[in-house]
Structures are given as structure tokens and as C-alpha cells.
Tab-separated table of C-alpha atoms and ligand atoms in Angstrom:
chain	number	residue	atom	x	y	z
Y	258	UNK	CA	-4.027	-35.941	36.638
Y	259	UNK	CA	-0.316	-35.684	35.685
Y	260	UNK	CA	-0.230	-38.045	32.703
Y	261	UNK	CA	-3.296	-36.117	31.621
Y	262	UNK	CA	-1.458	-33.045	31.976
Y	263	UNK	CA	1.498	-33.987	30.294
Y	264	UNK	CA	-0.092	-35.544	27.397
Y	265	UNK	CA	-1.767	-32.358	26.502
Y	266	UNK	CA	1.518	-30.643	26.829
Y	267	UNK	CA	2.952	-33.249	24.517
Y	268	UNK	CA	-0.093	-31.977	21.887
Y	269	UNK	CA	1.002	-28.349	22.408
Y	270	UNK	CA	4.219	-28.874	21.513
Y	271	UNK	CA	3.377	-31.199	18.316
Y	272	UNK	CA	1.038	-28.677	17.347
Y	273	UNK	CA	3.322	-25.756	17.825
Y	274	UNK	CA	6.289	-27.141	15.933
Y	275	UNK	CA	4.016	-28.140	13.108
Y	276	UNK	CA	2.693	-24.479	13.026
Y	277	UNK	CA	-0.174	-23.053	12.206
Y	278	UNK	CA	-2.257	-24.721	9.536
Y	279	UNK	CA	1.021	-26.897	8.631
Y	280	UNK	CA	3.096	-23.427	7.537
Y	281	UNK	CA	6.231	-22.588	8.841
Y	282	UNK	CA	6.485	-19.804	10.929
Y	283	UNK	CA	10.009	-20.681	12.097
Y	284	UNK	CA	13.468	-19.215	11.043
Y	285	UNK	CA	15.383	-22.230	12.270
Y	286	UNK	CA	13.062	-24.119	10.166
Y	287	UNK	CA	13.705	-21.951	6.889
Y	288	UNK	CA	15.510	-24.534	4.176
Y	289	UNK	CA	19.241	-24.034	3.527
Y	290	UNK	CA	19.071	-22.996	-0.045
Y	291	UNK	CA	20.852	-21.093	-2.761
Y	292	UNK	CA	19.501	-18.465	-4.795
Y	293	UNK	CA	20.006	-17.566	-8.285
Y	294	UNK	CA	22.433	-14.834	-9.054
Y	295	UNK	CA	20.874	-11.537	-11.295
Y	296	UNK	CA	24.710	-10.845	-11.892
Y	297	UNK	CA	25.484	-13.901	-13.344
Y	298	UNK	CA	24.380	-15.408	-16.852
Y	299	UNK	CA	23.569	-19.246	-17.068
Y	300	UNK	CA	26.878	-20.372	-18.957
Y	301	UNK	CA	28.845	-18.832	-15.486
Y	302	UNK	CA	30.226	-15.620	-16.411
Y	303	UNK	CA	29.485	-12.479	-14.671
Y	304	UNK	CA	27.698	-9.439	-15.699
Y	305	UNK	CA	30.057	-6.424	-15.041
Y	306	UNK	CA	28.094	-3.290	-16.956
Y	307	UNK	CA	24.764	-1.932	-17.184
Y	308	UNK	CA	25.243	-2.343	-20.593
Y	309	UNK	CA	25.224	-6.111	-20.329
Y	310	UNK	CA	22.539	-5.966	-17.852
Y	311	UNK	CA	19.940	-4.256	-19.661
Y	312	UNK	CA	20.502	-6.078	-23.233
Y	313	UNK	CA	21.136	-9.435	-21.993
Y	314	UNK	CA	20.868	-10.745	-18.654
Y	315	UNK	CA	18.098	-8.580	-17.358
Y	316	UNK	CA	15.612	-9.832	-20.414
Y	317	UNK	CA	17.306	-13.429	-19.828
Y	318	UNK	CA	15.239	-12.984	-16.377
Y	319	UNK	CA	12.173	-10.390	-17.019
Y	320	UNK	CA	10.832	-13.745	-20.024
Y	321	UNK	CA	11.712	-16.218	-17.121
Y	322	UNK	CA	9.374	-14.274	-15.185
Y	323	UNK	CA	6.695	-13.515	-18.094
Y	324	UNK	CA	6.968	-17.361	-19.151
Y	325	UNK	CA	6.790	-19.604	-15.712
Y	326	UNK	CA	5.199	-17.307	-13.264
Y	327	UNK	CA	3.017	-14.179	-14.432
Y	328	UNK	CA	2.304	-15.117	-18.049
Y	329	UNK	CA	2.481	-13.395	-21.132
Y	330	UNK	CA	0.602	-10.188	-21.822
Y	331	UNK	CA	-0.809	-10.023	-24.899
Y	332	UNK	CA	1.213	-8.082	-27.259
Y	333	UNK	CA	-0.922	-4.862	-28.626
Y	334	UNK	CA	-3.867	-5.268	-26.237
Y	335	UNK	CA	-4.705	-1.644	-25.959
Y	336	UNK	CA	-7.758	0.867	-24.078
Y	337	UNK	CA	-9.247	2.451	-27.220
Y	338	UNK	CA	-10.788	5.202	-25.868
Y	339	UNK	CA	-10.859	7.156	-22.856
Y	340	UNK	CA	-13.608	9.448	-21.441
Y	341	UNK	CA	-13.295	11.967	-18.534
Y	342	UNK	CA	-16.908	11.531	-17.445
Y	343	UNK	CA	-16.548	14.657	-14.985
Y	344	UNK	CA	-14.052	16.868	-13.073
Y	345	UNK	CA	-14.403	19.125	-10.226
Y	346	UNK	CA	-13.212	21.052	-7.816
Y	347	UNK	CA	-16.124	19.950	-5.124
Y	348	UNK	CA	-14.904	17.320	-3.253
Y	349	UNK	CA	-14.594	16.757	0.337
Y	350	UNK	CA	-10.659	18.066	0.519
Y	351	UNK	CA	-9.246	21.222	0.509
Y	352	UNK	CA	-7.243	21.960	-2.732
Y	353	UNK	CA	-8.569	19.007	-4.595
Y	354	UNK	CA	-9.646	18.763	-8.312
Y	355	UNK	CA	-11.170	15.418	-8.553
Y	356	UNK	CA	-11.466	13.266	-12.345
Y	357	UNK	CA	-13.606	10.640	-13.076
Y	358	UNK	CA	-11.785	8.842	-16.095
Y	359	UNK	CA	-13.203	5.989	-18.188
Y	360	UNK	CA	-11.155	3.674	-19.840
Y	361	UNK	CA	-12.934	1.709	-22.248
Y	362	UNK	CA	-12.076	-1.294	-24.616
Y	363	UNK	CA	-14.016	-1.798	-27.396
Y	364	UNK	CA	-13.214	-4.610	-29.775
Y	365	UNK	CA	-15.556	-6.890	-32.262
Y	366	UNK	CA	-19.068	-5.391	-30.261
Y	367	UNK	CA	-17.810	-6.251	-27.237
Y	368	UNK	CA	-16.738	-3.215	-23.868
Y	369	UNK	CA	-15.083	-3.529	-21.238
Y	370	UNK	CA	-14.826	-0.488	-18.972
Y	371	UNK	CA	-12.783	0.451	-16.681
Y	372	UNK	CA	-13.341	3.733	-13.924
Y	373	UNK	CA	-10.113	5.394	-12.466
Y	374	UNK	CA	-10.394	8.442	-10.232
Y	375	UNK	CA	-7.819	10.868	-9.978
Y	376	UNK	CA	-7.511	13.584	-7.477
Y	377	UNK	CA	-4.850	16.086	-8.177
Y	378	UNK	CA	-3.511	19.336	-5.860
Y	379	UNK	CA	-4.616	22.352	-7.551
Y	380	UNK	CA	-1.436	24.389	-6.227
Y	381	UNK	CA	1.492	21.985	-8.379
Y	382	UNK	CA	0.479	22.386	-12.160
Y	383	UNK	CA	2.230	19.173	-13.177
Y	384	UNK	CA	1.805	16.682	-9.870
Y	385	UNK	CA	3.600	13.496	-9.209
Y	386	UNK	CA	1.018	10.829	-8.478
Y	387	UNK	CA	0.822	7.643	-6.825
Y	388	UNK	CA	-1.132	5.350	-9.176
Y	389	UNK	CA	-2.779	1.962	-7.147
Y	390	UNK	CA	-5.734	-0.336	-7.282
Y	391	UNK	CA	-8.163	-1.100	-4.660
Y	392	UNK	CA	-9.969	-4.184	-3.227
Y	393	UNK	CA	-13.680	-2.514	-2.713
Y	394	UNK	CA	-14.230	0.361	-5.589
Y	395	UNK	CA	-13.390	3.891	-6.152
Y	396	UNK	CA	-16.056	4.964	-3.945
Y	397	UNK	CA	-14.663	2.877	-1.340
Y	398	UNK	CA	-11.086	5.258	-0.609
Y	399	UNK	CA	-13.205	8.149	-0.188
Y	400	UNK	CA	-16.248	9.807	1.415
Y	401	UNK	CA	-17.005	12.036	-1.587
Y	402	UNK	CA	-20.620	11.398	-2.409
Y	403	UNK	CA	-19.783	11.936	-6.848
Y	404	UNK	CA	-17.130	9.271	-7.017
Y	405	UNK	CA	-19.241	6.682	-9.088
Y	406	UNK	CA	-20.001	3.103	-8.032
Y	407	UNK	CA	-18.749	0.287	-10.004
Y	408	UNK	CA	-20.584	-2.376	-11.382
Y	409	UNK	CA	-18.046	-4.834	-11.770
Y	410	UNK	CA	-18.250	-8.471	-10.130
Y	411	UNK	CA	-16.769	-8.093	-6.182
Y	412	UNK	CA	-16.024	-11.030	-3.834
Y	413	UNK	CA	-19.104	-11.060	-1.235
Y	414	UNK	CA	-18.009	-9.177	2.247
Y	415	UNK	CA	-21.244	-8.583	3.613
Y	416	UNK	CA	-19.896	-6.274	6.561
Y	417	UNK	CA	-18.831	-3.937	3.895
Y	418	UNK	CA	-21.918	-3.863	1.797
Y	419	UNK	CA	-20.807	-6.094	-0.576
Y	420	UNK	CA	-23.594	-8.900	-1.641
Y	421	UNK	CA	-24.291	-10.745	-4.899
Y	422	UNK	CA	-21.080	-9.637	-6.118
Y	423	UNK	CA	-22.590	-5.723	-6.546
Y	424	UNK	CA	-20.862	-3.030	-4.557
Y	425	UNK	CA	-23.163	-0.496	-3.101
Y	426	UNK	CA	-23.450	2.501	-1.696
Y	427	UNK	CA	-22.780	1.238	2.046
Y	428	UNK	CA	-19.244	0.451	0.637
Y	429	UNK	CA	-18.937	4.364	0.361
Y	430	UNK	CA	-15.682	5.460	2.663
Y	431	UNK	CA	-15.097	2.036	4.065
Y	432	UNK	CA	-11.461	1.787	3.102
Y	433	UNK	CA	-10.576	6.381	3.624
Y	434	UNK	CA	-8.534	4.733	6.166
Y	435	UNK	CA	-5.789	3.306	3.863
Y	436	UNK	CA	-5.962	6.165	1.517
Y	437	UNK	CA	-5.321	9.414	3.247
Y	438	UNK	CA	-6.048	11.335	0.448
Y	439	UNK	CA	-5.579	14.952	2.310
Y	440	UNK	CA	-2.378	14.228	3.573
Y	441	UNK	CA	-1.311	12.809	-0.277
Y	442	UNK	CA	-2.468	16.000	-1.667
Y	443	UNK	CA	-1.111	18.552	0.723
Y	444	UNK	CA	2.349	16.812	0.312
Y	445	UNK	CA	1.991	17.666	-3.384
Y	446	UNK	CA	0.849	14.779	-4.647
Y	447	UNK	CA	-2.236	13.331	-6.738
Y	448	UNK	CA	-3.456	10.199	-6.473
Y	449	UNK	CA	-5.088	7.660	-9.309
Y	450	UNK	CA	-7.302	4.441	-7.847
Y	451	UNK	CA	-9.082	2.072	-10.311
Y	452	UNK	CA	-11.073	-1.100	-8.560
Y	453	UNK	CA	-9.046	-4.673	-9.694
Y	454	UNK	CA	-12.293	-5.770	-10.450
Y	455	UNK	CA	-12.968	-3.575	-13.053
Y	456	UNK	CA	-10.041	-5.002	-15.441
Y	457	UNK	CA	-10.503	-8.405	-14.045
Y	458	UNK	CA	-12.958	-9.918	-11.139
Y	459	UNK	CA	-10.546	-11.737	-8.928
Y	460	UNK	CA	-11.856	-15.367	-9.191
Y	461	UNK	CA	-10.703	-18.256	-11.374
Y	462	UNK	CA	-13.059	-17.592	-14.157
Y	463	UNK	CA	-11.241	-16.406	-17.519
Y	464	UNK	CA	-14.905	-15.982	-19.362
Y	465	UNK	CA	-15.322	-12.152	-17.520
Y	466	UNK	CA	-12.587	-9.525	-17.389
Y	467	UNK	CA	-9.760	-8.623	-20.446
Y	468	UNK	CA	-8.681	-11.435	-20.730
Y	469	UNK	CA	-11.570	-12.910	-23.501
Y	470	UNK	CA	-10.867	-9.927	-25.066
Y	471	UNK	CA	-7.175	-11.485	-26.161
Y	472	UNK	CA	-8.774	-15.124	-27.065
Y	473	UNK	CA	-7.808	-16.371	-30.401
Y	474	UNK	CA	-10.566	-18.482	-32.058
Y	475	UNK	CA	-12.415	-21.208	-29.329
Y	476	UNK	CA	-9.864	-20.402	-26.705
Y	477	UNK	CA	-11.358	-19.886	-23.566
Y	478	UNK	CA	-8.398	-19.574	-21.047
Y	479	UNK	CA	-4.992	-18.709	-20.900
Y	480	UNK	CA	-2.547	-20.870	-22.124
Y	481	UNK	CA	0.037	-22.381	-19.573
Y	482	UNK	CA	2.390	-19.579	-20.533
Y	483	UNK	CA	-0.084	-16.815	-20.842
Y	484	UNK	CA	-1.531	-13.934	-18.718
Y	485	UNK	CA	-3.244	-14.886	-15.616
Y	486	UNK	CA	-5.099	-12.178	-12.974
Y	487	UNK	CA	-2.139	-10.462	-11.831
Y	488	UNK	CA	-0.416	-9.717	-15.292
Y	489	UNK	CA	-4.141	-8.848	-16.423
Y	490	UNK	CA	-4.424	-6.158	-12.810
Y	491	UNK	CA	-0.848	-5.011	-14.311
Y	492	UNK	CA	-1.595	-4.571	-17.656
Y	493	UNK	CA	-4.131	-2.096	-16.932
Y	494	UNK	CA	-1.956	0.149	-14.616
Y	495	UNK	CA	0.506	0.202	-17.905
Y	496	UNK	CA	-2.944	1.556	-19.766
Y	497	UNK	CA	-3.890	4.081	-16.686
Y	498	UNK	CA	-0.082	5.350	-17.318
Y	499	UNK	CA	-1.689	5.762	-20.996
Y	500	UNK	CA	-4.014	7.939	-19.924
Y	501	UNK	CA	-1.822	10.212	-17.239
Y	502	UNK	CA	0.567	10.772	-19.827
Y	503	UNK	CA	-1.473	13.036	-21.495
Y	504	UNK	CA	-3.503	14.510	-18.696
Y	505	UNK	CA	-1.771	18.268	-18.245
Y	506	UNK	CA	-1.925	18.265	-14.607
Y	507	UNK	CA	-0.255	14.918	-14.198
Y	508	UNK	CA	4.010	14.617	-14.447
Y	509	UNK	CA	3.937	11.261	-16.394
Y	510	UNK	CA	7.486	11.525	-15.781
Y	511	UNK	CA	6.789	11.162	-11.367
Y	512	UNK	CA	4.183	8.153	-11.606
Y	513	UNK	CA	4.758	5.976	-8.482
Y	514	UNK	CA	2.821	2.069	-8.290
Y	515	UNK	CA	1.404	1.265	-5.384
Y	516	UNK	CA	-0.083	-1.532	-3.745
Y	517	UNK	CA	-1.047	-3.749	-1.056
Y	518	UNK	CA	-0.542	-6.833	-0.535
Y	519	UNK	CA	-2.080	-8.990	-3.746
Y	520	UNK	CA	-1.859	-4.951	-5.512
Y	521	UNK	CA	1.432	-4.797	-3.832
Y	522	UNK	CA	2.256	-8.230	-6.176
Y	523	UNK	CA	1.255	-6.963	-9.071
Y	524	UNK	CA	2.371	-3.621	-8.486
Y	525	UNK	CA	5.862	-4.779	-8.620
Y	526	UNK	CA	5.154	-6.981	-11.975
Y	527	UNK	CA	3.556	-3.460	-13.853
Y	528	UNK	CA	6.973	-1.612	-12.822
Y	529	UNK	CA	8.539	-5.092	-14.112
Y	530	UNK	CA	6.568	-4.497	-17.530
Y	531	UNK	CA	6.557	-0.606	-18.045
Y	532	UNK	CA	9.637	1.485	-17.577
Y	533	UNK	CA	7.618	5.202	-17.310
Y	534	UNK	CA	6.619	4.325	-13.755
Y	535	UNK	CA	9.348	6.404	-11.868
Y	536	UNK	CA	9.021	3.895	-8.688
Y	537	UNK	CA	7.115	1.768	-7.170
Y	538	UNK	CA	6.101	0.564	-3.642
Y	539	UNK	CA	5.452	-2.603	-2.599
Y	540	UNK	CA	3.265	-2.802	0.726
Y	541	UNK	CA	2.748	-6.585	2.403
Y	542	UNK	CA	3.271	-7.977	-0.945
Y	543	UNK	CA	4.833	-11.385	0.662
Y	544	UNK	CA	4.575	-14.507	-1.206
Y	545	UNK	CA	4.700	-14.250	-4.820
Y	546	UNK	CA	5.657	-10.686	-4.542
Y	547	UNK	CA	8.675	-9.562	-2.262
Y	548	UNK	CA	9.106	-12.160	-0.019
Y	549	UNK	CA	11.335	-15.037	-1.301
Y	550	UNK	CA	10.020	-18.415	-2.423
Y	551	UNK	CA	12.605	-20.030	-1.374
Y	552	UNK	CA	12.576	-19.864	2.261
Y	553	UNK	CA	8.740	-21.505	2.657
Y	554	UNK	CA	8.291	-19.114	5.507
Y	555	UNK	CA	4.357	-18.402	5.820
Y	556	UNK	CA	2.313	-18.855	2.393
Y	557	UNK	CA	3.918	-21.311	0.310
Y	558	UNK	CA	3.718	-21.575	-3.753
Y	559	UNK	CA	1.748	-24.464	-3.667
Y	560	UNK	CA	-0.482	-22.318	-1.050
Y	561	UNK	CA	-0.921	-19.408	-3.652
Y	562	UNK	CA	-1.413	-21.649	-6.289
Y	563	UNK	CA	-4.247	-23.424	-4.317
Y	564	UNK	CA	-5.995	-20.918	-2.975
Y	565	UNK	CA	-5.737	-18.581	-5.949
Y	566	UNK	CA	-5.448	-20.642	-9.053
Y	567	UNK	CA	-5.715	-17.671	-11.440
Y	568	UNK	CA	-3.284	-15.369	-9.859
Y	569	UNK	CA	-0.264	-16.751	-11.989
Y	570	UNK	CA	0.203	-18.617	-14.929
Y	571	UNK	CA	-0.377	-22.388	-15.462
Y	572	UNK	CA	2.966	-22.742	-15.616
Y	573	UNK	CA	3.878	-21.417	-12.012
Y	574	UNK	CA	2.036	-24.435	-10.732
Y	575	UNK	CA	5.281	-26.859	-11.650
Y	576	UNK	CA	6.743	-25.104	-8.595
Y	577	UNK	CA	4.202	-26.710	-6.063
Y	578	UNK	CA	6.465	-28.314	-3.450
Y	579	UNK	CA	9.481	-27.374	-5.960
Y	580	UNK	CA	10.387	-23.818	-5.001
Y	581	UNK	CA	14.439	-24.646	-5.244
Y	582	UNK	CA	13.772	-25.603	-9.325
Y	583	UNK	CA	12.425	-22.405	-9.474
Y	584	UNK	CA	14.561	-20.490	-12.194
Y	585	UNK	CA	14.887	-17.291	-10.502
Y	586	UNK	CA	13.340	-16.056	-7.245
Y	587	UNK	CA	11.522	-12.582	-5.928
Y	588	UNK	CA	15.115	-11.393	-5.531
Y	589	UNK	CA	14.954	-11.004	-9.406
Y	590	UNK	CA	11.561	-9.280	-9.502
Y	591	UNK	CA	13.169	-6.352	-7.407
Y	592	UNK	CA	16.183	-6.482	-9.628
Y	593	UNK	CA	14.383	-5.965	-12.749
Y	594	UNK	CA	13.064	-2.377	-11.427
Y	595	UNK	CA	16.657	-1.198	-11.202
Y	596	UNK	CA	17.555	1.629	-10.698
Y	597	UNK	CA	14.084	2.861	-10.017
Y	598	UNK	CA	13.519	3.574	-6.676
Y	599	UNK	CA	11.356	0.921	-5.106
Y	600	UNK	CA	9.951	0.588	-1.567
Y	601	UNK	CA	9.503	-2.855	0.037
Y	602	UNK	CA	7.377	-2.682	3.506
Y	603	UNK	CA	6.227	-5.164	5.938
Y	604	UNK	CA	4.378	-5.333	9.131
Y	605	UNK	CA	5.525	-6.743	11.960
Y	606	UNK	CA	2.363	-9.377	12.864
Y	607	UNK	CA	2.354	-10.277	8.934
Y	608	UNK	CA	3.878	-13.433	9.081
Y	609	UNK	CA	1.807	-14.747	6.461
Y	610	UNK	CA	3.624	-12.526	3.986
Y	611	UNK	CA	7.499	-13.355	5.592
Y	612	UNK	CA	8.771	-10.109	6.706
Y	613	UNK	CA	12.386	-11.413	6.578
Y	614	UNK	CA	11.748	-12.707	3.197
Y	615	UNK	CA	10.829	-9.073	2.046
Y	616	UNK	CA	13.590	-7.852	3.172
Y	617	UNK	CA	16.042	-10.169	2.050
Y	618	UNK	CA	14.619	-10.096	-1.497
Y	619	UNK	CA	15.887	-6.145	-1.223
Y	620	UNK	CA	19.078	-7.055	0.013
Y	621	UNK	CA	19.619	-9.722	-2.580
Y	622	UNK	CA	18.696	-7.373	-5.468
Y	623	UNK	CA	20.848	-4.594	-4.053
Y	624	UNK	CA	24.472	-6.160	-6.162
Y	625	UNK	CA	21.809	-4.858	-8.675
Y	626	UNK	CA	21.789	-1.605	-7.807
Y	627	UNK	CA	25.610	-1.154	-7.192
Y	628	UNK	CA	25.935	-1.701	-10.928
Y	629	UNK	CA	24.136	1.434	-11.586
Y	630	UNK	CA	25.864	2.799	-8.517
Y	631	UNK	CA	23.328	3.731	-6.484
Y	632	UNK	CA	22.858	1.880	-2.457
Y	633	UNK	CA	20.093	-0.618	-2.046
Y	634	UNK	CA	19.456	-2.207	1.313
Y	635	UNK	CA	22.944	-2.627	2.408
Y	636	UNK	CA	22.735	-5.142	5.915
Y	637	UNK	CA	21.749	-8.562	5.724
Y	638	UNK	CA	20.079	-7.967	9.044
Y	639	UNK	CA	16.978	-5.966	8.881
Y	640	UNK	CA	16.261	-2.902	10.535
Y	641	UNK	CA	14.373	-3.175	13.747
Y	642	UNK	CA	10.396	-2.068	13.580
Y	643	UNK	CA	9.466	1.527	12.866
Y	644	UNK	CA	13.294	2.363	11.555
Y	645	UNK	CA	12.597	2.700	7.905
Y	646	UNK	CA	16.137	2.546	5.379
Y	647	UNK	CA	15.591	5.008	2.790
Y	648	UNK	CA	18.643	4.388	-0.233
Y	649	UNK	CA	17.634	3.533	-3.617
Y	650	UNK	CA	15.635	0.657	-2.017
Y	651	UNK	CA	13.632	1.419	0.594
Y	652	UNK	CA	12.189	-0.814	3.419
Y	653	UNK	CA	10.483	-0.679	6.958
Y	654	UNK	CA	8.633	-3.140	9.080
Y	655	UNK	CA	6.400	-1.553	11.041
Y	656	UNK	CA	4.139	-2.643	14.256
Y	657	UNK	CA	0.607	-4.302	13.665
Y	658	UNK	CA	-1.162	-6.595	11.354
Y	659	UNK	CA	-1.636	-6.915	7.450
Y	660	UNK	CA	-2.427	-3.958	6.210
Y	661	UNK	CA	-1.577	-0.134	4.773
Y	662	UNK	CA	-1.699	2.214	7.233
Y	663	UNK	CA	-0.716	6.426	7.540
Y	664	UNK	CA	2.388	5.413	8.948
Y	665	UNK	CA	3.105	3.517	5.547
Y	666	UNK	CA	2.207	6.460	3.747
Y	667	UNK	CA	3.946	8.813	5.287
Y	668	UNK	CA	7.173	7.313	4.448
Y	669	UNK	CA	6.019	6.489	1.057
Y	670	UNK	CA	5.812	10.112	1.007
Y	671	UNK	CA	8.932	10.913	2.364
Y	672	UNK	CA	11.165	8.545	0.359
Y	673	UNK	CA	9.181	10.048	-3.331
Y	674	UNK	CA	10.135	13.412	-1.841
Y	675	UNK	CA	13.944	12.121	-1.396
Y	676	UNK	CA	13.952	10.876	-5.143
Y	677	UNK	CA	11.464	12.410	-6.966
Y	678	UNK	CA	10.847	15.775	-5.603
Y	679	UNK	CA	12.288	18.513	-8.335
Y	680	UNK	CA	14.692	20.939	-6.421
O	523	GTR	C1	-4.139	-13.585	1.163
O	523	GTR	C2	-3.077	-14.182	0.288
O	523	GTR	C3	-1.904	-13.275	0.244
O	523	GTR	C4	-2.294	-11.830	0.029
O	523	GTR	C5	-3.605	-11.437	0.654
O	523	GTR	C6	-4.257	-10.160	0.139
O	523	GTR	O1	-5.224	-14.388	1.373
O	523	GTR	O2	-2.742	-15.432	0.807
O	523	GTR	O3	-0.994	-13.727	-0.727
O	523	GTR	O4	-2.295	-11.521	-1.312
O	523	GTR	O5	-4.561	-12.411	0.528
O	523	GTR	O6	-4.165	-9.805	-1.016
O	523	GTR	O7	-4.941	-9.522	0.957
């Protein structure tokens, strides 16, 4: 009996230190490494004004970015028309006008179209808005029975309604739960939600979505350097900004990203891209988004890469197994929204997404910040859970699993009320 016994505690403890699936899940395991300084320009010297930073260094790092990890957005790829199918002040919440917007492309006989509904507080005549995609459809943040259905390709999730790619009515409501719509609106705030799928289905196929729509004669994918899903999902919050610009009851001047988790990604790349976006909030972004490649804690490159080959560029594969050649890390990404306020959030069972990793990416972009004079995350150490740091960068890990939550919006809403709310 004892051999027996000890043997399996020998396979419990080879198991355990190999972690889950083969991924890391422990800090004394994180790589010693060295990441690459924002403040410093290849040749050695240092970058000492914003001056410098903005013409030089910080391009220097945003076509790093563009050229071996997101890919390059085609240049003059543009929504040519946009349609407000309907607006009304009948929807489920109190002081509510809702919009149904359409943004359509049209080029050489070919559409593609894209839905975004907006619902705006009647009270503030020129509302801040948080902009953000969603995983299952418009129709699927809210219970109100107008908010159209798409009919763009979904992944399958039967439990939510969701078969032979079609989202249905079942799907109506099933995500209210991450966007408290009430409590956005009665803080002063609209809200604008297009589904991913509608600018690009999320599955490595580049026939479907915008991206054909940028294909020079018999192409048909991206080059190794050119757009892949996520710069596609950010390229059409850039033309959603398009649209709120010019929408009266928006303040194009108080548009905040938002995302979670693979939104949360490329929310942080579309503030990377377009300056009007006044902040921008990363939630459970991890790998590939906030957390740092570097420290191979959770989901690796290669990981990403494997299980999402269309997510990034062709070119972001050469980091496989290779994260210290990489010539910049998520650090960087944070950098380049200075000094935009941006939120970084993580949940406390998420290891998948490396909480630490997150929050180190805000503390190594905060020299950043200092250069426009204004505090980013300012401790190495992060805060403990539920005690969210609210300076130019903002960050909290909170309790449970993956996900966006009220208690992530609440302090979404409290930190755009500390830097975007007019006195
Ligand atoms: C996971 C993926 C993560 C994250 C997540 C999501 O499967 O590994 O990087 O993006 O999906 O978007 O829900």
C-alpha cells in the first residue's frame, strides 16, 4: 500500500510542477528577462521630451507593433455610408434614447454591413460614451425586444442559442449581465456595442469579413505584415468613432474603448491607432494584450498563435517559443496611449490572462507617463484584490473568474468621471 501511495504522490507533484496543460502558473518559474525601454531609442540615447517622444521614438514603436504583431491596416479603407435604421425613446430603461446605426461598405458590388447600437441619456445633450464590441450580437447586451439580430457568421454555443453559425432570438439578453446599461446611463453616460462578427467572423478564414474588401488583384489573405482579426475588430471601432463624431448627442471628444478580454486586446490596439478615443479600458485582456509576453505566465505566444492563427499577423508567429527576440513588449502597447487615461483590470482566478503581467505592463509604461507629467501605476507591487489605483493609469484585480462584471463597471465609471467628467 505505501509504495502505491507514494508513487501517486510522486505523479501529483510531477503533474503539479508541470502545470496545467504544460503552462506556467508559477511566479518562481517566470524567466529572468529584460524588457525593452519606451524611453530609450535603439542607438542608446534617451528620450527626455514629449517632443521626442511623439515624433520619433513613439512611431519607432507604434510600426514595430503594426509590422510584427497586429499588421498593417489598410491605408484609406473607409465605411461609405451610414444609415440610422431607427431611434427611439421605447426601450426597456428609464431615460434612454436608443439608435440603431448601420455602417455599410460598399465597394466594386460588393457590402459589408455592420449594426452598432447606441443608447444615449436623454438628460446630458452631448454624452460621453463607452464604445465596445461584443461576443454574441447587439441583441445579446440587452432585453429590448427592437434591437435587431445580426446575421453575421457566430462561433456555435448552443446553450446560448447559437447554431449553424446564425444568432437567434434565444440569444436575446444573454450577456445584460456584463452590460449594465441602466447604471451606464444614469451615471451620464451612453453606450455604443457593435457584434465582432459583423466586421470580421472570428475564425481563420480571410475570404468573409473586411478584410477581401482590401485584396489587391488574386490576393486572398493578408500578407505576413498585414492586418489580421484584431487590427480588422480595431479598424472598425476607428470607423464607429466616424460615425459618433457627427451624431449631436454624442461628445466625440469623451469616447472611451472598451473591452473584454480578446475586445479588451484589440481595444487597446484601436486607442493605439486613433488618437480621438479619450481613454480606453482594458478588461482581462492578458496575453497579447496587457499582460507581458515576456514572463510566459499562463497563455503563451506560441499558445495564441495556435489556437487563434488569425488574431495577429503572420509575422507575430516568429515569436513562437521566442518571446525575449520580441522587439518590444505589451509594456509598449500601454505606452503608446500616453497620456490618455487607460484602465488595465484583472480578476483574481484569471490566471490564464497573468494578472501580475497586467499589472506590470502598467507599471512599466508609467516612465511614460511621467514625461507628460501625469502618475501611472506607481508600485511595482500590485494592489491587493478589490483596491482599485485610480492615477492616469488605472488598475484593479478583483475576486472571481474571467469575465466583466458591475464591479468592473462601476469603477470604469468612476475613474471616466475622475478624468473626463466636465466640471
Ligand atoms: C481565450 C484566449 C484568451 C482570451 C479569451 C477570450 O480562449 O486564450 O486570449 O482572448 O479567449 O477572448 O475570451
Amino acid at each position: 500500500m505505501k509504495p502505491l501511495i507514494l508513487f501517486l504522490v510522486f505523479l501529483l507533484t510531477v503533474f503539479q510542477s508541470a502545470g496545467q496543460d504544460g503552462f506556467n502558473y508559477d511566479e518562481s518559474k517566470v524567466p529572468q528577462f529584460k524588457l525593452t525601454d519606451p524611453l530609450v531609442f535603439p542607438g542608446g540615447r534617451k528620450v527626455r521630451s514629449v517632443k521626442s517622444w511623439e515624433r520619433r521614438r513613439k512611431p519607432q514603436i507604434f510600426n514595430l507593433f503594426e509590422d510584427q504583431m497586429f499588421g498593417k491596416i489598410p491605408a484609406g479603407l473607409k465605411i461609405t455610408h451610414f444609415r440610422v435604421l431607427e431611434e427611439s425613446t421605447e426601450t426597456p430603461y428609464k431615460n434612454a434614447k436608443r439608435k440603431q446605426v448601420e455602417m455599410i461598405l460598399e465597394k466594386e458590388g460588393k457590402e459589408l454591413r455592420i449594426l452598432m447600437l447606441i443608447y444615449l441619456p436623454v438628460n446630458v445633450p452631448s454624452a460621453p460614451v463607452f464604445l465596445g464590441y461584443n461576443f454574441h450580437g447587439n441583441h445579446s447586451v440587452t432585453t429590448d425586444v427592437e434591437v435587431k439580430i445580426s446575421e453575421s457568421w457566430c462561433n456555435n454555443n448552443p446553450s446560448l442559442g447559437i447554431i449553424n453559425n446564425q444568432l437567434t432570438e434565444q440569444s436575446r439578453g444573454v450577456e445584460s449581465g456584463r452590460w449594465p446599461i441602466q447604471m451606464i446611463l444614469d451615471a451620464g453616460y451612453g453606450v455604443a456595442t457593435i457584434f465582432y462578427g459583423d466586421v470580421d467572423p472570428d475564425r481563420d478564414d480571410f475570404t468573409d469579413g473586411v478584410h477581401p474588401f482590401a485584396y489587391r488583384e488574386n490576393q486572398s489573405r493578408p500578407l505576413p505584415n498585414e492586418w489580421g482579426s484584431i487590427a480588422a475588430w480595431a479598424w472598425g471601432l476607428s470607423q464607429a468613432m466616424n460615425y459618433l463624431e457627427k451624431d449631436p448627442g454624442v461628445d466625440p471628444s469623451r469616447v472611451i474603448l472598451i473591452g473584454h478580454s480578446r475586445l479588451g486586446k484589440t481595444a487597446l490596439w484601436a486607442g493605439a491607432i486613433d488618437s480621438r478615443f479619450a481613454m480606453i479600458i482594458s478588461n482581462d485582456s492578458g496575453c497579447g494584450g496587457a499582460a507581458l509576453s515576456r514572463r510566459k505566465f499562463g497563455e503563451t505566444v506560441k499558445r495564441i498563435n495556435t489556437s487563434f492563427p488569425h488574431w495577429y499577423c503572420t509575422n507575430f508567429k516568429a515569436y513562437n517559443d521566442n518571446e525575449e527576440n520580441l522587439p518590444f513588449d505589451q509594456h509598449e502597447l500601454i505606452a503608446l496611449l500616453a497620456p490618455r487615461p487607460v484602465y488595465i483590470a484583472s480578476a483574481q482566478e484569471d490566471l490564464w490572462a497573468d494578472p501580475r503581467g497586467e499589472y506590470l505592463s502598467g507599471f512599466y509604461a508609467t516612465p511614460v507617463y511621467h514625461l507628460f507629467g501625469k502618475n501611472g501605476l506607481e508600485s511595482p507591487v500590485p494592489p491587493s484584490v478589490n483596491q482599485p489605483v485610480m492615477n492616469q493609469i488605472g488598475y484593479h484585480i478583483r475576486t472571481g473568474k474571467h469575465d466583466i462584471t458591475e464591479y468592473d463597471w462601476t469603477q470604469y465609471i468612476q475613474f471616466a468621471d475622475r478624468h473626463l467628467l466636465k466640471k
